[in-house]
Coordinates of C-alpha atoms in Angstrom, one line a residue:
X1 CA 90.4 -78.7 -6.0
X2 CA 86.8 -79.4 -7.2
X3 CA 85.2 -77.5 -4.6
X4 CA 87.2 -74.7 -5.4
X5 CA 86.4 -74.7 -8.9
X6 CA 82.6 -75.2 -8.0
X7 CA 83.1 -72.1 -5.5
X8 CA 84.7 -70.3 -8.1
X9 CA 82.0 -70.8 -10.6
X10 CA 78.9 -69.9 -8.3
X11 CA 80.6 -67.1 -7.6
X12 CA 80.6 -66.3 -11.6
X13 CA 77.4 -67.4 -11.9
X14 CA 75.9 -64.8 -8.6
X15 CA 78.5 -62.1 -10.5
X16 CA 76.6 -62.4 -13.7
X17 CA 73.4 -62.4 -12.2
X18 CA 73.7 -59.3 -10.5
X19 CA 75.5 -57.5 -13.5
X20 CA 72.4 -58.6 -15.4
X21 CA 70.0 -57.4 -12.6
X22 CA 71.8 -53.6 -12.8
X23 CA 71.7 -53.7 -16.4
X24 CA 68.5 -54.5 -16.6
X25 CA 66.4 -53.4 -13.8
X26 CA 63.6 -55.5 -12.8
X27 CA 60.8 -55.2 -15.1
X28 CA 57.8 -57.9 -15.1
X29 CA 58.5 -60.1 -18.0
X30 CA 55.5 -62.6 -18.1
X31 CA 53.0 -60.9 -20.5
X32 CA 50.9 -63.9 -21.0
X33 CA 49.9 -64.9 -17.1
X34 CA 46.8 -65.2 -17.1
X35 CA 46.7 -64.8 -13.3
X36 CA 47.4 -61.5 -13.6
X37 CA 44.9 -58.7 -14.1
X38 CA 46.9 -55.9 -15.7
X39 CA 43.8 -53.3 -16.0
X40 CA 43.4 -53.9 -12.1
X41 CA 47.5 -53.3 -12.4
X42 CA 47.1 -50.4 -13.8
X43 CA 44.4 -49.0 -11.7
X44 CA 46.2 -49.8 -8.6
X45 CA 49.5 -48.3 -9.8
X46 CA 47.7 -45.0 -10.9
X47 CA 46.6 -44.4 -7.5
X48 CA 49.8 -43.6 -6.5
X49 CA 50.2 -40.9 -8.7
X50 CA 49.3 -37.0 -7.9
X51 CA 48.4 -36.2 -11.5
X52 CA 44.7 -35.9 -12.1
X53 CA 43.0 -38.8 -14.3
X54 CA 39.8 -39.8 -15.5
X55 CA 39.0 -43.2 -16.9
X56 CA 41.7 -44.5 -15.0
X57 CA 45.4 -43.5 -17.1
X58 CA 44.2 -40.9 -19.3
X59 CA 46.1 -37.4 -18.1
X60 CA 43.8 -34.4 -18.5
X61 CA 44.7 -32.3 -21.0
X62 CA 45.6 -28.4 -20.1
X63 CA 45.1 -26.9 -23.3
X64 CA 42.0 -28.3 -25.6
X65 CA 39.1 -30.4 -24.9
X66 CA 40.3 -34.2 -25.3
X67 CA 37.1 -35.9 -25.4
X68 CA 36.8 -34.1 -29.5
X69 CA 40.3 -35.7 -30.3
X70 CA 38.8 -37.8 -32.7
X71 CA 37.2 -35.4 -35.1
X72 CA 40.7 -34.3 -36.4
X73 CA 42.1 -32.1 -33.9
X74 CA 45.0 -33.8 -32.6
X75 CA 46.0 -36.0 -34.6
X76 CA 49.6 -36.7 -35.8
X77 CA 51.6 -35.7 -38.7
X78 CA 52.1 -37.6 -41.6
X79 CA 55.5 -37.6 -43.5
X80 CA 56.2 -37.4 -47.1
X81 CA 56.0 -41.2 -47.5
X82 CA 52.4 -41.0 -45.9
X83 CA 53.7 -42.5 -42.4
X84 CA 52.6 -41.1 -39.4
X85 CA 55.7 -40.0 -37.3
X86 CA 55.4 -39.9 -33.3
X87 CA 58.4 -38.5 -32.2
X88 CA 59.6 -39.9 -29.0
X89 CA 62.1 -39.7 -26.1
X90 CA 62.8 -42.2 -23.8
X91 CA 63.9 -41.6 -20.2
X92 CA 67.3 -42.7 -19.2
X93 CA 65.5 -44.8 -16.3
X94 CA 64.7 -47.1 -18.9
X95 CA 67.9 -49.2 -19.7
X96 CA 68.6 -52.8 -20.8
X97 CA 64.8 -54.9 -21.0
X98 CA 63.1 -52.0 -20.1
X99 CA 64.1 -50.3 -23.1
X100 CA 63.9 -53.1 -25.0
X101 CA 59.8 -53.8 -24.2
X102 CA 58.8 -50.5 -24.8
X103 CA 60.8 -50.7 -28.5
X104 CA 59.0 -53.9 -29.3
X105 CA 56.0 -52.8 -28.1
X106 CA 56.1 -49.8 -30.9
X107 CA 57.5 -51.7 -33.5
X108 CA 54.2 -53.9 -32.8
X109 CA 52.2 -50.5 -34.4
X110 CA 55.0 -50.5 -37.5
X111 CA 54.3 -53.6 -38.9
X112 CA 50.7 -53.7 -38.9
X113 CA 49.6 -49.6 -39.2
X114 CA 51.5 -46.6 -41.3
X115 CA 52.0 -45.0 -37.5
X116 CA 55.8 -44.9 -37.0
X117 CA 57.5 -44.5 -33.2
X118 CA 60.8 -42.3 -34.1
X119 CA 63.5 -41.3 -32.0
X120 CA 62.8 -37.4 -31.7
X121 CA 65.4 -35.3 -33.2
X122 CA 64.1 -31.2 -33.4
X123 CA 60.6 -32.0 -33.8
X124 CA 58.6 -29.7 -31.5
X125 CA 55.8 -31.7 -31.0
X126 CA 56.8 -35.7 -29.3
X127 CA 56.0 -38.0 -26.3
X128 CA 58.6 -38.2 -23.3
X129 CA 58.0 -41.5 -21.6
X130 CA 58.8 -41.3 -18.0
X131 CA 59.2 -43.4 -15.5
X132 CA 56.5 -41.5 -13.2
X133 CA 54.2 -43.1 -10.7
X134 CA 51.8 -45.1 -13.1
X135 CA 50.8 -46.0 -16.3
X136 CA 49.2 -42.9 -18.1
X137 CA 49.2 -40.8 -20.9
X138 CA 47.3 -37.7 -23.0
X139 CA 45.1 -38.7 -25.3
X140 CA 46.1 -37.8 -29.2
X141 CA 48.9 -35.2 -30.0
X142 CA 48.3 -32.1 -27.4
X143 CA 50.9 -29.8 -28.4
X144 CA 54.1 -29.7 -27.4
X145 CA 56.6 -32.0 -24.9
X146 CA 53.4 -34.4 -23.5
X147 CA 54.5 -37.2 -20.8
X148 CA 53.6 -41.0 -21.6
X149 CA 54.2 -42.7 -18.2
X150 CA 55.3 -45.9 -18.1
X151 CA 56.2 -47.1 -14.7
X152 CA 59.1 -49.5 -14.4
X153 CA 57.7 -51.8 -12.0
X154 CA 54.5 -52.2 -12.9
X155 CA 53.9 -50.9 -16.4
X156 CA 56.0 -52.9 -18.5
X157 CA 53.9 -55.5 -20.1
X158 CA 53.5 -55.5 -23.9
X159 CA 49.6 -55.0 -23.7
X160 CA 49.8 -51.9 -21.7
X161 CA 52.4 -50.5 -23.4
X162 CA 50.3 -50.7 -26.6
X163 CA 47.2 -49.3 -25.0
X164 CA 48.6 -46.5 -23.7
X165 CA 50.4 -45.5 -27.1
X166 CA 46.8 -45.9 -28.8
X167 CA 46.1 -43.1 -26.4
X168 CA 48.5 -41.5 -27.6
X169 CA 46.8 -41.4 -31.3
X170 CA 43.9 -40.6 -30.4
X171 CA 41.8 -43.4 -29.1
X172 CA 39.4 -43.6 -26.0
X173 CA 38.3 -46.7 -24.0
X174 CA 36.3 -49.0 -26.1
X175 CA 33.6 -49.2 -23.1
X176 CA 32.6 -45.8 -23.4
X177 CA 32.2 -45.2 -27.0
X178 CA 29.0 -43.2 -27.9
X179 CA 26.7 -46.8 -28.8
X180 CA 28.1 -48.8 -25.8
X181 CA 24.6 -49.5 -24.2
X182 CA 24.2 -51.8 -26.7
X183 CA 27.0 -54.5 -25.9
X184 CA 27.5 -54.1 -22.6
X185 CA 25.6 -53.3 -19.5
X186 CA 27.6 -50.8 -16.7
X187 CA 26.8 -52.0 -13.3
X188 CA 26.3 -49.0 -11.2
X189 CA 25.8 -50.5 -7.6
X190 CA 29.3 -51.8 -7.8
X191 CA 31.0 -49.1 -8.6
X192 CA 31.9 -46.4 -6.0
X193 CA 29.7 -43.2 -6.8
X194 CA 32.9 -41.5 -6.7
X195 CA 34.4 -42.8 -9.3
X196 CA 31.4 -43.3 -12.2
X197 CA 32.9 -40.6 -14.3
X198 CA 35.4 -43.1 -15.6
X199 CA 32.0 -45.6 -17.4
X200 CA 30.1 -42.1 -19.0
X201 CA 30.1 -42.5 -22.4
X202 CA 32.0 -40.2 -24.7
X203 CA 31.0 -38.6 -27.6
X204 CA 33.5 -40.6 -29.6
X205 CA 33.7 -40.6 -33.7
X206 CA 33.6 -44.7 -33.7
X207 CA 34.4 -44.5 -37.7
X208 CA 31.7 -46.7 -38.7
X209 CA 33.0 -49.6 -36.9
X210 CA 31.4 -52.5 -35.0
X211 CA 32.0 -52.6 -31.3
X212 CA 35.1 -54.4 -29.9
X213 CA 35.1 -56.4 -27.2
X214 CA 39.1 -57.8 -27.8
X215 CA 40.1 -54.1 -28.2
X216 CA 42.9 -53.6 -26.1
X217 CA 40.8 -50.3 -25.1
X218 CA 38.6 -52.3 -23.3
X219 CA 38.6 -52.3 -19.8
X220 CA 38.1 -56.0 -17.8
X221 CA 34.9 -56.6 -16.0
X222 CA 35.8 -56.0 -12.3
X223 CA 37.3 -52.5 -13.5
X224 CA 36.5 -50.0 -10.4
X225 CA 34.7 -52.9 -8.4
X226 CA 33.8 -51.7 -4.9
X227 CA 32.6 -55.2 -3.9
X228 CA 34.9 -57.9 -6.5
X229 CA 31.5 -58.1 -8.4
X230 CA 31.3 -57.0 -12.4
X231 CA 31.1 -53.8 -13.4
X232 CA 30.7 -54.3 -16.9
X233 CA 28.6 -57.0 -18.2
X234 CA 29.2 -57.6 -22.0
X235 CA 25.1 -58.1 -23.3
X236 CA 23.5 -60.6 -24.4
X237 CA 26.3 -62.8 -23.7
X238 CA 27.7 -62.1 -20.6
X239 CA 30.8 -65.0 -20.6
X240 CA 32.6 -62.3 -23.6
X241 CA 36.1 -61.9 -22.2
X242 CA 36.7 -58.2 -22.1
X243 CA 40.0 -56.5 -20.8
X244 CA 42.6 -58.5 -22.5
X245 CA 46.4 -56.3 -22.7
X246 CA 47.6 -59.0 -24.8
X247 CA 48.1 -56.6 -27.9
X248 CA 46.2 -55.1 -30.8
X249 CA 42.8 -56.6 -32.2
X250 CA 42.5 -56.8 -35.5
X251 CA 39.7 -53.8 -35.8
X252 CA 42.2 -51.7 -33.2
X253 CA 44.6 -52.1 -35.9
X254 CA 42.3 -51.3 -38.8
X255 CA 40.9 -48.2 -36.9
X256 CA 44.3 -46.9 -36.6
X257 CA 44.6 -47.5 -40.7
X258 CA 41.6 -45.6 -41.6
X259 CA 41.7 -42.7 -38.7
X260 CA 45.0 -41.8 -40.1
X261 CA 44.0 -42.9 -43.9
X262 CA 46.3 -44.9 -44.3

């Protein structure tokens, strides 16, 4: 009689389980491993993909010149209470946790900036996140239905969630802002030749603002690493952590404030 209740109960228990696993398909839930390297996460991911990137996740436009998004030429609209609204759909892929990340992860941007993640109703202009082969986006409003990918598997961690979504308003990599030389040092030799366009610096608006080395933005310092040695050395002090996907920095959250006056 015991045994039979026991059986009966593991087999509630394995029942459960998998209910829980359909409901909520598997999605990485450990955001704070420290073992894991989610920019080399990223980069790995993205070379699955087809679509053409540069810096890593940041989809080339097909309309307008993205490196200029800063200088007020895509941003996004503000409401009548002075929010800024980022219409959004989410794929039906994402169900259960997987929904449930990506919502925290935008509610991260509505407590601390005036940007606002909505539900898209009519709006012509809104992000469709997919779950496409890797973690990517556009960078600043392009215009039109523009794909934010956000792979199930691999993407779903609340840092990169975030960093792709500042893409999304606007905002490069920290490492190749227009004054970089001046905090870090781009190791050449170990990155392959074919791949340097993704460390050339941008001509970026950096709104007066000292360089960030806890900027989500910021890429680690193996990023592109041919050989496992650094590519980026922060300068003069080269034991800086860079590359953290933790969440935003305080000065990624107050560039968001004043490149959308808030």
């Amino acid at each position: 009689m015991k045994m039979s209740r026991f059986a009966n109960l593991l087999l509630l228990v394995l029942l459960g389980f998998t209910q829980a696993y359909q409901d909520d398909e598997f999605v990485e839930d450990d955001d704070n491993d420290d073992t894991v390297d989610l920019t080399t996460r990223v980069l790995a991911t993205n070379n699955d993909t087809d679509e053409l990137l540069m810096e890593g996740d940041l989809l080339l436009p097909y309309t307008r010149n993205a490196l200029k998004c800063l200088y007020q030429t895509c941003r996004w609209n503000k409401n009548s209470k002075g929010q800024v609204t980022v219409p959004y759909v989410l794929s039906p892929e994402f169900t259960g946790r997987a929904k449930r990340k990506i919502e925290m992860a935008m509610a991260g941007f509505h407590s601390s900036t005036c940007v606002r993640f909505v539900p898209r109703r009519s709006e012509s202009d809104y992000i469709s996140v997919e779950n496409k082969a890797g973690c990517y986006s556009l960078l600043g409003m392009q215009g039109g239905r523009q794909v934010l990918s956000l792979n199930i598997n691999s993407c779903l961690y609340h840092g990169i969630i975030q960093h792709e979504l500042n893409h999304v308003l606007g905002f490069h990599h920290e490492q190749n802002r227009s004054d970089r030389d001046k905090y870090i040092r781009i190791n050449w030799e170990n990155i392959d030749p074919n791949l340097g366009h993704n460390f050339r610096k941008k001509d970026t608006d950096n709104l007066n603002t000292p360089y960030d080395y806890s900027s989500i933005m910021h890429y680690g310092k193996n990023y592109f690493s041919t050989n496992e040695r650094a590519t980026i050395t922060p300068i003069p002090d080269d034991r800086v952590p860079i590359g953290q996907r933790q969440g935003l920095s305080n000065w990624d959250i107050r560039r968001i404030n004043m490149l959308y006056d808030c």
